[in-house]
Structures are given as C-alpha cells and as structure tokens.
PDB file of C-alpha atoms in Angstrom:
ATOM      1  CA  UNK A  13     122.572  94.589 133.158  1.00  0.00           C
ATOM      2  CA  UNK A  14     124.214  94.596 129.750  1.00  0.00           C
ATOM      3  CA  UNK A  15     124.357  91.048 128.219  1.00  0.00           C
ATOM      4  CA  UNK A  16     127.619  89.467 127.097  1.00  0.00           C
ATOM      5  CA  UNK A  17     128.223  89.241 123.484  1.00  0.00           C
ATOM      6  CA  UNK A  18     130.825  88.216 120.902  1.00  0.00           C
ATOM      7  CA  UNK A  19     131.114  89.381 117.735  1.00  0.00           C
ATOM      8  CA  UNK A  20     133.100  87.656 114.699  1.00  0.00           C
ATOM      9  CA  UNK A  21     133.963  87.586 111.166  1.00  0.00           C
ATOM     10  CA  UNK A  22     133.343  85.342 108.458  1.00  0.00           C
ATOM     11  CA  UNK A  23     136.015  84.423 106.487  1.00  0.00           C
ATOM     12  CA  UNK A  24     134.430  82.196 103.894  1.00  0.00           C
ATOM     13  CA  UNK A  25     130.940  81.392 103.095  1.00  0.00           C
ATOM     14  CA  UNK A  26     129.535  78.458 104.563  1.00  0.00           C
ATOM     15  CA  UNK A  27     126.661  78.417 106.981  1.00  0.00           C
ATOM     16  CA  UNK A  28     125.999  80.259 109.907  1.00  0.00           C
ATOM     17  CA  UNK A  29     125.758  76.702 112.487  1.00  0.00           C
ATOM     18  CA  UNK A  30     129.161  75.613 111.006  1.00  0.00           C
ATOM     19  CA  UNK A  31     130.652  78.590 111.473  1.00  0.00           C
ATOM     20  CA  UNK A  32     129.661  79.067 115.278  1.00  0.00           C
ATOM     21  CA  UNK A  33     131.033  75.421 115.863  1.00  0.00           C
ATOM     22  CA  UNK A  34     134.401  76.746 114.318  1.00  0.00           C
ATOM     23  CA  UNK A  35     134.777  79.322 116.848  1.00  0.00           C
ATOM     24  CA  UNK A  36     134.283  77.305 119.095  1.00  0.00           C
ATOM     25  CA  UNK A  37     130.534  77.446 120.166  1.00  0.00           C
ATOM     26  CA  UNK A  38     129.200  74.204 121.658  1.00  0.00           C
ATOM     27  CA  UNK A  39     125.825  73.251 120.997  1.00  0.00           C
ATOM     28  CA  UNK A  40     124.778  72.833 124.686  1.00  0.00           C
ATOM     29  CA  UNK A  41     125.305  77.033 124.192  1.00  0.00           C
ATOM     30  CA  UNK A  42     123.701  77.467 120.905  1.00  0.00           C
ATOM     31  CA  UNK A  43     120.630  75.706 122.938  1.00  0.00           C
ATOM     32  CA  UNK A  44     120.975  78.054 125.735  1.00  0.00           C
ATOM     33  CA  UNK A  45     121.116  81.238 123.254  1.00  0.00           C
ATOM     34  CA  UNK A  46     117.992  79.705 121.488  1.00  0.00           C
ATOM     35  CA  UNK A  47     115.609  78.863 124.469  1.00  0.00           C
ATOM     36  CA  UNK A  48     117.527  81.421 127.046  1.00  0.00           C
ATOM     37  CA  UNK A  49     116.826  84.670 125.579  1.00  0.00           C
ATOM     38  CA  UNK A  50     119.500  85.638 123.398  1.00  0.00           C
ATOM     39  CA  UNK A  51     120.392  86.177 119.979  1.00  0.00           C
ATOM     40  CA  UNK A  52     122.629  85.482 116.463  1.00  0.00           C
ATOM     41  CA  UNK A  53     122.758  88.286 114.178  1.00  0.00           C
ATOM     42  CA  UNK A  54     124.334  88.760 111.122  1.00  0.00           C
ATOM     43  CA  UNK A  55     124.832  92.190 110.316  1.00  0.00           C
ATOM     44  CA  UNK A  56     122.525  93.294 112.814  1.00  0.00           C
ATOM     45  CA  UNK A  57     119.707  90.963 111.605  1.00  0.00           C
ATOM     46  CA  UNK A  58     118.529  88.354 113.959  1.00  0.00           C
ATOM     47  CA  UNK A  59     119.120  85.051 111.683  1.00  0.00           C
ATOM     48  CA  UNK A  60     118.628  81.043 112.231  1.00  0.00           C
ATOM     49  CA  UNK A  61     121.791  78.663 112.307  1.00  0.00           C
ATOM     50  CA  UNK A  62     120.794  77.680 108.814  1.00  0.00           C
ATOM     51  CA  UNK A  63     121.530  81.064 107.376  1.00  0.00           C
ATOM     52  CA  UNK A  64     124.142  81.113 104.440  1.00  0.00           C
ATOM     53  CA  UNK A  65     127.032  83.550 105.635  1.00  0.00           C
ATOM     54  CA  UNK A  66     128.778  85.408 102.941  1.00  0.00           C
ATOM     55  CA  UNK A  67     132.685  86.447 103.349  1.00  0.00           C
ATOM     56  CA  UNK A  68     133.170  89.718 105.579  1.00  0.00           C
ATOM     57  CA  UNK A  69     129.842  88.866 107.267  1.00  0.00           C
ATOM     58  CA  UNK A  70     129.441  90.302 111.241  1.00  0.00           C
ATOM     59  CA  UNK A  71     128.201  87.581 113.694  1.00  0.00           C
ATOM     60  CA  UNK A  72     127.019  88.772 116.920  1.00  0.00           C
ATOM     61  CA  UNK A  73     126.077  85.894 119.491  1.00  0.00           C
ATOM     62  CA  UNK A  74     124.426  87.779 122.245  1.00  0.00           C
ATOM     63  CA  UNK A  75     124.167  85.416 125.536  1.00  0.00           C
ATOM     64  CA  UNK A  76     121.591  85.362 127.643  1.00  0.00           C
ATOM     65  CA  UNK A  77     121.822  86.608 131.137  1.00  0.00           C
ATOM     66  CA  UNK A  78     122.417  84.102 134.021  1.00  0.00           C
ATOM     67  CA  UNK A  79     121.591  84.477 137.553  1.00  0.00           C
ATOM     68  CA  UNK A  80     123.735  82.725 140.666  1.00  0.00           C
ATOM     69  CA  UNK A  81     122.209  79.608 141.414  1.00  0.00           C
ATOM     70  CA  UNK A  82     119.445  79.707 144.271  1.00  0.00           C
ATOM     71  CA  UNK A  83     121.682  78.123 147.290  1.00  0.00           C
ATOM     72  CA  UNK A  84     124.738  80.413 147.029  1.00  0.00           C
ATOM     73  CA  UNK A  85     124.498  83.645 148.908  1.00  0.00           C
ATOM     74  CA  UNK A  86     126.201  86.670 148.288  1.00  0.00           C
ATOM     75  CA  UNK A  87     128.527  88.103 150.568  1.00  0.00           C
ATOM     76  CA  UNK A  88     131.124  91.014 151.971  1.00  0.00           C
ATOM     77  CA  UNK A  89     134.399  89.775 152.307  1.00  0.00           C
ATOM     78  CA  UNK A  90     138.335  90.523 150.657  1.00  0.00           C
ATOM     79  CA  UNK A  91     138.645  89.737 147.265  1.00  0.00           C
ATOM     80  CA  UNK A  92     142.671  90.337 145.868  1.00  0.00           C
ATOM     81  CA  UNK A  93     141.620  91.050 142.279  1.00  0.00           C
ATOM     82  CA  UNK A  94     144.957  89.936 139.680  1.00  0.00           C
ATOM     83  CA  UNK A  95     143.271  90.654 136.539  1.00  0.00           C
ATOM     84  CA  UNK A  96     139.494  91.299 135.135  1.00  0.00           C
ATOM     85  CA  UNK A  97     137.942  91.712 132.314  1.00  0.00           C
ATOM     86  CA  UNK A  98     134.421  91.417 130.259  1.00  0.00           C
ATOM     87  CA  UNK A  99     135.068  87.468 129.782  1.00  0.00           C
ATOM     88  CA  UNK A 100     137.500  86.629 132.991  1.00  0.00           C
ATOM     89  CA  UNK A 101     138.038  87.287 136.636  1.00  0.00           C
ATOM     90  CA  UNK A 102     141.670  85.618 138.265  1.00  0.00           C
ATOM     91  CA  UNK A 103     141.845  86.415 142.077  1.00  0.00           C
ATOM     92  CA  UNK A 104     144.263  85.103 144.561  1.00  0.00           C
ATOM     93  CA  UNK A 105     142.407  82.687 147.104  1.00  0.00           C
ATOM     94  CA  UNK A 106     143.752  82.745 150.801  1.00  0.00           C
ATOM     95  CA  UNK A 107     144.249  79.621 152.386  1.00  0.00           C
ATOM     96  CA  UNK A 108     141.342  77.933 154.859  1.00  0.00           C
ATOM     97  CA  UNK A 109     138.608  79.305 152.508  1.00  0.00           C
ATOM     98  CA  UNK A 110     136.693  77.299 150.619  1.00  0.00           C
ATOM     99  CA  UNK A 111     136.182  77.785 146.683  1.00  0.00           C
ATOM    100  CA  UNK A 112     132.529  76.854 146.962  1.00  0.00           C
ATOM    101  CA  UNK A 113     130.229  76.459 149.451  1.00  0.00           C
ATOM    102  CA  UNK A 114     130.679  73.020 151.659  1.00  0.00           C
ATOM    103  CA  UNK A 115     127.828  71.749 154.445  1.00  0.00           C
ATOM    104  CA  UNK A 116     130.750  72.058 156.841  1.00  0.00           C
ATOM    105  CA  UNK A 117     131.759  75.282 155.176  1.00  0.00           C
ATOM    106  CA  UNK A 118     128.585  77.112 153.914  1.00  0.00           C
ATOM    107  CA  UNK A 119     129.487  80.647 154.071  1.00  0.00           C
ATOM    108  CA  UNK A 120     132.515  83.000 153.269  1.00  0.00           C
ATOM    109  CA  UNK A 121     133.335  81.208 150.586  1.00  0.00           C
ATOM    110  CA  UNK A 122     135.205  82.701 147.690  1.00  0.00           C
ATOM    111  CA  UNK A 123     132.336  81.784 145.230  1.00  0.00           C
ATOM    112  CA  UNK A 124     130.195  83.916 147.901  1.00  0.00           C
ATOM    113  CA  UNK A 125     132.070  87.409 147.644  1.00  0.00           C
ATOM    114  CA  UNK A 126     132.437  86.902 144.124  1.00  0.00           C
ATOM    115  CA  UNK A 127     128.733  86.779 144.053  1.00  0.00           C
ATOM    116  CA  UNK A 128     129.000  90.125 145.441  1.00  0.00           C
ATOM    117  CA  UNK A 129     131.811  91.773 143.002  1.00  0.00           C
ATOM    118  CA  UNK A 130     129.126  90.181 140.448  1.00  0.00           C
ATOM    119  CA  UNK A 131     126.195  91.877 142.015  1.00  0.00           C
ATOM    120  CA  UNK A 132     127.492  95.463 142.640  1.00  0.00           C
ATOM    121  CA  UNK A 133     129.258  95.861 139.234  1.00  0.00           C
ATOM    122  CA  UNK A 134     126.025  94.252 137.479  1.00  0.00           C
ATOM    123  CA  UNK A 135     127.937  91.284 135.902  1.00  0.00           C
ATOM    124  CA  UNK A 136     125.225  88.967 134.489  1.00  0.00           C
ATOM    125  CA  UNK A 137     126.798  85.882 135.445  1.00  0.00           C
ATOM    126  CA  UNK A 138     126.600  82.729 137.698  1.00  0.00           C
ATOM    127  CA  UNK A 139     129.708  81.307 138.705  1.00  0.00           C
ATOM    128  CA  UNK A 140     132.084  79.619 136.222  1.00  0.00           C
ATOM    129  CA  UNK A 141     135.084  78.610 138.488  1.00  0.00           C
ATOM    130  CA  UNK A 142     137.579  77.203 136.016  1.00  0.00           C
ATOM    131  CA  UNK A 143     140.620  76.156 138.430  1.00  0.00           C
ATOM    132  CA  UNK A 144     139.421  75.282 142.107  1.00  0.00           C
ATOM    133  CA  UNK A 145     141.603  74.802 144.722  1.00  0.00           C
ATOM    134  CA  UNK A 146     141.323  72.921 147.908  1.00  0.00           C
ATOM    135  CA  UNK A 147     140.651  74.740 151.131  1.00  0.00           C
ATOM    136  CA  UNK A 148     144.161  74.913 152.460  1.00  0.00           C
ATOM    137  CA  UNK A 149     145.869  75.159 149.139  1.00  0.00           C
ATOM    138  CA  UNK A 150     146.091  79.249 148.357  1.00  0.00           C
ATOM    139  CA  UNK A 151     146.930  81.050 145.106  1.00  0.00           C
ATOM    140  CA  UNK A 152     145.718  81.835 141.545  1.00  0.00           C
ATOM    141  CA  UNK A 153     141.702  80.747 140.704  1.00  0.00           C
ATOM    142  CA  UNK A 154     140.484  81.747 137.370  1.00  0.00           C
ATOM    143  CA  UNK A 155     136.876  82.448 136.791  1.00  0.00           C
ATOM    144  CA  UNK A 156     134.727  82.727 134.122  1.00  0.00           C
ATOM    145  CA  UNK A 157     132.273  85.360 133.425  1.00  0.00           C
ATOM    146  CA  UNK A 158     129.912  83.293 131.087  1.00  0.00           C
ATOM    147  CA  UNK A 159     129.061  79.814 130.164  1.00  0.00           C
ATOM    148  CA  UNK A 160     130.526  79.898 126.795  1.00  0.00           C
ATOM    149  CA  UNK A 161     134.197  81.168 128.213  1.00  0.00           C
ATOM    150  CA  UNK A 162     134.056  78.253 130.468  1.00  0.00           C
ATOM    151  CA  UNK A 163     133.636  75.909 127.846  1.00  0.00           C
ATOM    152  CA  UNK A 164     136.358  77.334 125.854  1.00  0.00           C
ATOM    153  CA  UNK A 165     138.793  77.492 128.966  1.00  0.00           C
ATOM    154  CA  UNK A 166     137.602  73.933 129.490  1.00  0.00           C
ATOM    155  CA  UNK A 167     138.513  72.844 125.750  1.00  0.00           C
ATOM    156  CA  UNK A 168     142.484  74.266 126.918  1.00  0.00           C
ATOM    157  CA  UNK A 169     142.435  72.727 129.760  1.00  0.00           C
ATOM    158  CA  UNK A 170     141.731  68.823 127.977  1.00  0.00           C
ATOM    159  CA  UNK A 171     144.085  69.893 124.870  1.00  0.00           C
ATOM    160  CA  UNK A 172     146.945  70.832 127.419  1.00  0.00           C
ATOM    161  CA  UNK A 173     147.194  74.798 126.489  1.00  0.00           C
ATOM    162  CA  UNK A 174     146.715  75.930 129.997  1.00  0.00           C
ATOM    163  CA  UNK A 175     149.057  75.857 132.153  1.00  0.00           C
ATOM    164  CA  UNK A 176     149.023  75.622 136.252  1.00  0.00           C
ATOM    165  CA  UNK A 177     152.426  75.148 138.427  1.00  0.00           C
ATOM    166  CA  UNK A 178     152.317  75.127 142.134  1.00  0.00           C
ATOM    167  CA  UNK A 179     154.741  75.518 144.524  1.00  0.00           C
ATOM    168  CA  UNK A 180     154.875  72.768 147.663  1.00  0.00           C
ATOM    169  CA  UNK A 181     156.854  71.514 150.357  1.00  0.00           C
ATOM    170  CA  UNK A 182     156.877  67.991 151.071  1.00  0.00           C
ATOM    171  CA  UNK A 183     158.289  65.220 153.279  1.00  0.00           C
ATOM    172  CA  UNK A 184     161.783  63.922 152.413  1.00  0.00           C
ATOM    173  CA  UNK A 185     164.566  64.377 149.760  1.00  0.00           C
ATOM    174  CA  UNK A 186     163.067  63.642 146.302  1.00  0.00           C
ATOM    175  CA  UNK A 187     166.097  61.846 144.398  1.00  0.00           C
ATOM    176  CA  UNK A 188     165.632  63.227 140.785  1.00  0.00           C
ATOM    177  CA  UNK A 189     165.750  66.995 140.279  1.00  0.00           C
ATOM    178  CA  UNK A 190     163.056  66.588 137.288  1.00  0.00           C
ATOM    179  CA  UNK A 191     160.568  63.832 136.166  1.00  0.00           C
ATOM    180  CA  UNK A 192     156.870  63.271 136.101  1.00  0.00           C
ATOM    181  CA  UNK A 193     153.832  61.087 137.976  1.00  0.00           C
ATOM    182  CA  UNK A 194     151.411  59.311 135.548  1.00  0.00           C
ATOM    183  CA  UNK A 195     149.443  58.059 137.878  1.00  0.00           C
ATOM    184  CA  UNK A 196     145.565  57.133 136.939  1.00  0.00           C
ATOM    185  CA  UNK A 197     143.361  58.868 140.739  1.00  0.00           C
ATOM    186  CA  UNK A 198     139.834  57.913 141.465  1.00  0.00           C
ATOM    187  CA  UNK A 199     137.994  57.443 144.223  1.00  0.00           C
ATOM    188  CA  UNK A 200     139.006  55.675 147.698  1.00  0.00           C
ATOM    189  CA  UNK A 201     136.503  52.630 148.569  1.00  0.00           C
ATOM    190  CA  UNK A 202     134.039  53.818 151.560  1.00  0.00           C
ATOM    191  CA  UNK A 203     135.315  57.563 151.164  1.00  0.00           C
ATOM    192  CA  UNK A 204     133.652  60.771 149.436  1.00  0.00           C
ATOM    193  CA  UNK A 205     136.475  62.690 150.339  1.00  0.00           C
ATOM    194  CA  UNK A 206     139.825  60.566 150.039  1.00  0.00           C
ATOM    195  CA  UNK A 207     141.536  59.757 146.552  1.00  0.00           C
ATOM    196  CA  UNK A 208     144.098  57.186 145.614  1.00  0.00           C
ATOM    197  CA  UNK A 209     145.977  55.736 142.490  1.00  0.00           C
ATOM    198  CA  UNK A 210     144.395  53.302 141.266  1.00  0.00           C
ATOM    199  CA  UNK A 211     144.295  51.213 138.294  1.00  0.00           C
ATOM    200  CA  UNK A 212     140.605  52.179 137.137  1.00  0.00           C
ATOM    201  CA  UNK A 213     140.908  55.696 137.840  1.00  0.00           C
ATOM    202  CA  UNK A 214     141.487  58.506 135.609  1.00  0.00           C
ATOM    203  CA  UNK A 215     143.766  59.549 134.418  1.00  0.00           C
ATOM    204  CA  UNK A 216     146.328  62.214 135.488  1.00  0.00           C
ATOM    205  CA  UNK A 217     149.931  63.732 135.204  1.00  0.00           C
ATOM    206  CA  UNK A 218     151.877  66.256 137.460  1.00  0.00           C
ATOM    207  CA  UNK A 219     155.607  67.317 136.482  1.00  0.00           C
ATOM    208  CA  UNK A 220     157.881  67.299 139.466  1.00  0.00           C
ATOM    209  CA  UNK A 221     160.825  70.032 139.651  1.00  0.00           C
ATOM    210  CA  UNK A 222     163.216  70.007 142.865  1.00  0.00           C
ATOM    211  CA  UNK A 223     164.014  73.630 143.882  1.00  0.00           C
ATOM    212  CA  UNK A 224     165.879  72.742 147.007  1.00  0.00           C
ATOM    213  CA  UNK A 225     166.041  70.554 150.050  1.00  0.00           C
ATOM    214  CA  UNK A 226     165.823  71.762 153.368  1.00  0.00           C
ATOM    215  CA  UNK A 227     166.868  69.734 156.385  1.00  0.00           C
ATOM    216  CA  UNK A 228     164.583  66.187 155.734  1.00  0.00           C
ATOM    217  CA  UNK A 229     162.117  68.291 153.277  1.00  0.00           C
ATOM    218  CA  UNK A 230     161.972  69.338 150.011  1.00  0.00           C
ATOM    219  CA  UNK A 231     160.744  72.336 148.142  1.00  0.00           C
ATOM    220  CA  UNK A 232     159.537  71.721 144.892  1.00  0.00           C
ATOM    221  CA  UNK A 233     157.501  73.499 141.545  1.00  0.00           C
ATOM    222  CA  UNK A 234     154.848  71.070 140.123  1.00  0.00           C
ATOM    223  CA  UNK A 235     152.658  71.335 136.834  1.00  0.00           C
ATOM    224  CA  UNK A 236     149.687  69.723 136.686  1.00  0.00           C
ATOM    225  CA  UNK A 237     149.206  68.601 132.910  1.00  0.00           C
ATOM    226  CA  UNK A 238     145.374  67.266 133.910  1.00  0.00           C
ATOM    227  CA  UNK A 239     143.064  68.413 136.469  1.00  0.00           C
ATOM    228  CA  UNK A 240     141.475  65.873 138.931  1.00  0.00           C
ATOM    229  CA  UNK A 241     140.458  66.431 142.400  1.00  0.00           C
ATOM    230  CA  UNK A 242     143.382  66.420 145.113  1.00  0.00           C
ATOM    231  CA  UNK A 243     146.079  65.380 142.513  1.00  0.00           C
ATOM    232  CA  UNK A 244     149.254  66.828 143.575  1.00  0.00           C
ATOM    233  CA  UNK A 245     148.188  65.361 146.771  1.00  0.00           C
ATOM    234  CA  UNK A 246     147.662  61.984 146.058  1.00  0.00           C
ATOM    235  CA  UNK A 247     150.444  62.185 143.538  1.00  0.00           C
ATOM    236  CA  UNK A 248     153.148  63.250 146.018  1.00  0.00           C
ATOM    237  CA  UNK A 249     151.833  60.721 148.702  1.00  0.00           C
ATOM    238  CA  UNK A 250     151.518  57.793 146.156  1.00  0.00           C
ATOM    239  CA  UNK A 251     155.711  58.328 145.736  1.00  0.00           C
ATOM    240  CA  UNK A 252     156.452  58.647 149.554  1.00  0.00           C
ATOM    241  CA  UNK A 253     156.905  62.293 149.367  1.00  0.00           C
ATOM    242  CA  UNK A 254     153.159  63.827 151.283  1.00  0.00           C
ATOM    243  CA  UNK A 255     152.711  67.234 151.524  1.00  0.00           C
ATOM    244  CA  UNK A 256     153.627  69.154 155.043  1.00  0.00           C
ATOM    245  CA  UNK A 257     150.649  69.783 156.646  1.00  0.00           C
ATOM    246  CA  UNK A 258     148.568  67.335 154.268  1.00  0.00           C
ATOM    247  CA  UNK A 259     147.128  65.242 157.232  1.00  0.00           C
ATOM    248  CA  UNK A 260     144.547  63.586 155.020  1.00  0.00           C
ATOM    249  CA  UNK A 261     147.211  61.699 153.469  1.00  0.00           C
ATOM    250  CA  UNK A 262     150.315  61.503 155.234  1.00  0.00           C
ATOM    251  CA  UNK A 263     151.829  64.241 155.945  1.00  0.00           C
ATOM    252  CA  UNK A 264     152.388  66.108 159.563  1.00  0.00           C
ATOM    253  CA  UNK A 265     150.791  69.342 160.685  1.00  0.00           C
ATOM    254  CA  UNK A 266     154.109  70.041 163.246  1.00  0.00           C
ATOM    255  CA  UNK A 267     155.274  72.679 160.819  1.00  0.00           C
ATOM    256  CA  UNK A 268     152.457  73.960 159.519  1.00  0.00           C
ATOM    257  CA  UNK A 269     148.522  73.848 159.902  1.00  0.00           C
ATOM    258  CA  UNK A 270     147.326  73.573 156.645  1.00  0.00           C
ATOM    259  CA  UNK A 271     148.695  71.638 153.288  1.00  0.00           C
ATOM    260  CA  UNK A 272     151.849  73.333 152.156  1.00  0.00           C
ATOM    261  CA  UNK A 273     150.467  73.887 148.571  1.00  0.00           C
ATOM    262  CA  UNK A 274     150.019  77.285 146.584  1.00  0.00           C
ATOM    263  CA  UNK A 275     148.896  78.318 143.322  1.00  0.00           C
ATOM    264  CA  UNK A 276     151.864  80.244 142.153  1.00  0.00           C
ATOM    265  CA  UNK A 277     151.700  80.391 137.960  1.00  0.00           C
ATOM    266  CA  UNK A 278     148.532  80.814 135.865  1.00  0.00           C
ATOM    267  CA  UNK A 279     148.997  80.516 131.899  1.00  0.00           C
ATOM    268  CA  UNK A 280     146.793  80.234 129.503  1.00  0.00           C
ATOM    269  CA  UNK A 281     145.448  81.736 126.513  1.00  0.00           C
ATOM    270  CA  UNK A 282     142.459  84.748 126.312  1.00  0.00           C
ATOM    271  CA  UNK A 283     139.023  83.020 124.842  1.00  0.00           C
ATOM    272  CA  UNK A 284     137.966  86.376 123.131  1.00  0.00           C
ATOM    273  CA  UNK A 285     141.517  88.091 122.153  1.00  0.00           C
ATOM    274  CA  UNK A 286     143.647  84.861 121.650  1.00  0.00           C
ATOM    275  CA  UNK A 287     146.301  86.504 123.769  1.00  0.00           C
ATOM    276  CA  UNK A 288     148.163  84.543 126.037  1.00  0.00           C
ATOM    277  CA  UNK A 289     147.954  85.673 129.423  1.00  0.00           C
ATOM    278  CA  UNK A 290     150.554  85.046 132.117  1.00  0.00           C
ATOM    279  CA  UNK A 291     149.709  85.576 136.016  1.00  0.00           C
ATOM    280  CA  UNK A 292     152.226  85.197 138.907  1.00  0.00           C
ATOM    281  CA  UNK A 293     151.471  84.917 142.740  1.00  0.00           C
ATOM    282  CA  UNK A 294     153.891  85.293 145.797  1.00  0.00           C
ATOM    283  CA  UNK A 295     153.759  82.434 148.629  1.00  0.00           C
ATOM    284  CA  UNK A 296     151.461  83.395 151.360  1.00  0.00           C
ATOM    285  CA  UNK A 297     153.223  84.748 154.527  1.00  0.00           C
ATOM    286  CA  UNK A 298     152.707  80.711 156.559  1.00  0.00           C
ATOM    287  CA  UNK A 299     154.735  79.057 153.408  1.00  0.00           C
ATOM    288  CA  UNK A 300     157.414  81.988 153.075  1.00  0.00           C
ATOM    289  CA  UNK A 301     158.465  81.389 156.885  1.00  0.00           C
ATOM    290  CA  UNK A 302     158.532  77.510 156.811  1.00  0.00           C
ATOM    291  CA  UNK A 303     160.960  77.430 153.706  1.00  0.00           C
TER     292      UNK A 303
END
C-alpha cells in the first residue's frame, strides 16, 4: 500500500520545523512521522527538522501507514460514496446505523464498511471520522484518510471555516423566522448518554432558520457553528421546540420512528488543494413524507 504524502514549497528560508508548523503540521504528527516510519525530504534527501530550507525548496512529508484499530471489524455493507479522494472520503449515512461501533450496536456500522472500502482499495488508513452523526440522524459524514487531514479539518472546524446545516422538524411554531441558541451543553448528572444546558458546560451555538410550519410543527434549516455531542438536540429541546421522533428528550415518535434530523449541507475547505468544497444531500424517503 502506497503511503500518503504531501509535498510543498518553500517560500522563504527559514528552517525546515518552522516551516512544517506553517503548513499546518502539528507536532503530535511530526512525532508520528519520526518514530512511525515515515519521512521529510527536501529535494529528495531525507533531512532533520533542524535543516535550513532555502527559497524554492521541495518538502515531501511522507506519513506513515496506519492500520484500523484492533476492535473494529471490517465489513460488506452499502456505502453511497458523494465524493473521494487521496486525503477525504464524504458518504451519506442512512438513518438507524451507527457511525462507530456501540456495545448495543457492535456491527454494521458505517466505520465497519468503510473499513472495507479501505481494505479492498488498499487505503493505508484507520478511521478519521471528522463529522459523526447520531444513529437516527442521516446525511453527509466526512472522513479523513490520514491523521494529519484530520487535524487540519479539526483546526476549521474550532476557527469556524466549516460549515454543517441540517434540516429538522420539530414540535411547535418557532416565533422568529431567524436567530441563534448560545447555549453552553455538558453532561446530564447520573447519565452517559443524556445532555443538557448547563451553566458549566461547553460551549456551543446552532443558527435557527424557519422554512415553514406545518399544522402544530415546524420545519426548519440549522447550522451548527460548534460541534458537541447531541447539540441540535438539546438545543431545540432547551427552547421548547424537541425534535419529532427525538424521544430521548421530548419529542414524540407518533409521526416518525427515529429523530427527524438530517445532514443536508457539507462546506468546508480542501486540506491539500485549499479549494472549497460544497456537498448537498436530499432528505431520506421517512423525512420527505412527514413534511
């Protein structure tokens, strides 16, 4: 299996460790790099940080290979590809599958068949799942195909330059056509599951857009501006407004089985190319019908 690798330009002498750290190399990956197996050259010569780049120079960071860790599984199963390439993978999740591996849940995962597109195309990776979603909510999932493309997805993510908007239907008629929750989540007392706002929590923000109200419900677009666990959820049920189908915090399964969440806008920009990427998902078939 062919090793991922970067290559870049210097643009002004200086040396080689600073340089890395300008593009955006962590040192947690210059580690792995060092002690992993792979290698820094400068044109073609395998170098130390310390060496003193000259303008016009070619650095190569070759990463070393990674393998899945030991308790996920392969496995057969649908995978709706949106977009891949050498540094990224987006797929569309279905909803009631997990995006890792649960005890209740531990097989047919999505992290499982992508174990499998990773195996039979020879994809050096582990798993570097970037945007997980709950198991009912469906949609966009990006994933990245190396440590050092998570981290720099992970650096967008905190400085607000990706960008993730859902679609939802929830409980009532929301009042304002446009405004935002800054609410800080964290943890529910006695639960591993359950979230709540709370005032020692982290924080988090999720823009609220009314589409349109149907009949005692509302369907709305959300953007979530940070990323913690069940956030839109505990957002939407901290204002009185639950998802359909969210049980777990308020709202009614009558309508629906499953939370009335999906994925539907993925934006953010490429950690090799610096393009900016935009990706667009369809409700599921279950949503479509209810609104």
């Amino acid at each position: 299996m062919k090793p991922f690798q970067l290559t870049y330009t210097a643009e002004n002498p200086g040396l080689l460790r600073d340089a890395l750290g300008g593009w955006g190399i962590s040192k947690r990956t210059l580690a792995s790099v060092k002690y992993g197996g792979g290698q820094i050259l400068v044109n073609g010569a395998e170098v130390t940080v310390r060496h003193a780049l000259e303008k016009g120079d070619a650095v190569t960071v070759i990463f070393p290979n990674e393998e899945h860790g030991k308790g996920l599984s392969a496995e057969d199963g649908p995978l709706e590809i949106v977009y891949e390439d050498e540094a990224l993978l987006i797929v569309e999740k279905p909803p009631m599958q997990n995006t890792i591996p649960s005890r209740e849940h531990p097989f047919g995962s999505l992290a499982n068949i992508v174990a499998k597109h990773f195996n039979d195309h020879g994809i050096p990776s582990t798993l570097h799942i970037a945007t997980r979603l709950d198991r009912d909510t469906s949609g966009l999932v990006c994933i990245a195909k190396n440590r050092h493309i998570h981290h720099m997805i992970s650096l967008q993510q905190q400085e607000k330059k990706m960008k993730r908007r859902y679609e939802a239907l929830v409980h009532g008629h929301l009042e304002k056509e446009k405004f935002t929750i800054t609410a800080p989540i964290g943890r529910k007392n006695a639960s591993i599951i359950e979230r709540e706002v709370r005032e020692d929590g982290q924080f988090a923000e999720t823009e609220v857009c009314l589409l349109q109200k149907i009949a005692g419900y509302s369907h709305v677009s959300l953007q979530l501006n940070t990323g913690r666990t069940h956030q839109i959820r505990v957002h939407l049920a901290h204002i009185g407004h639950p998802l359909v189908g969210d049980d777990l915090y308020g709202g009614k399964r009558n309508l629906i089985k499953r939370q009335a969440l999906h994925c539907t806008e993925l934006e953010l920009i490429h950690p090799v190319t610096d393009e900016r990427l935009f990706f667009h998902s369809s409700l599921n078939g279950d949503m479509q019908s209810l609104i």
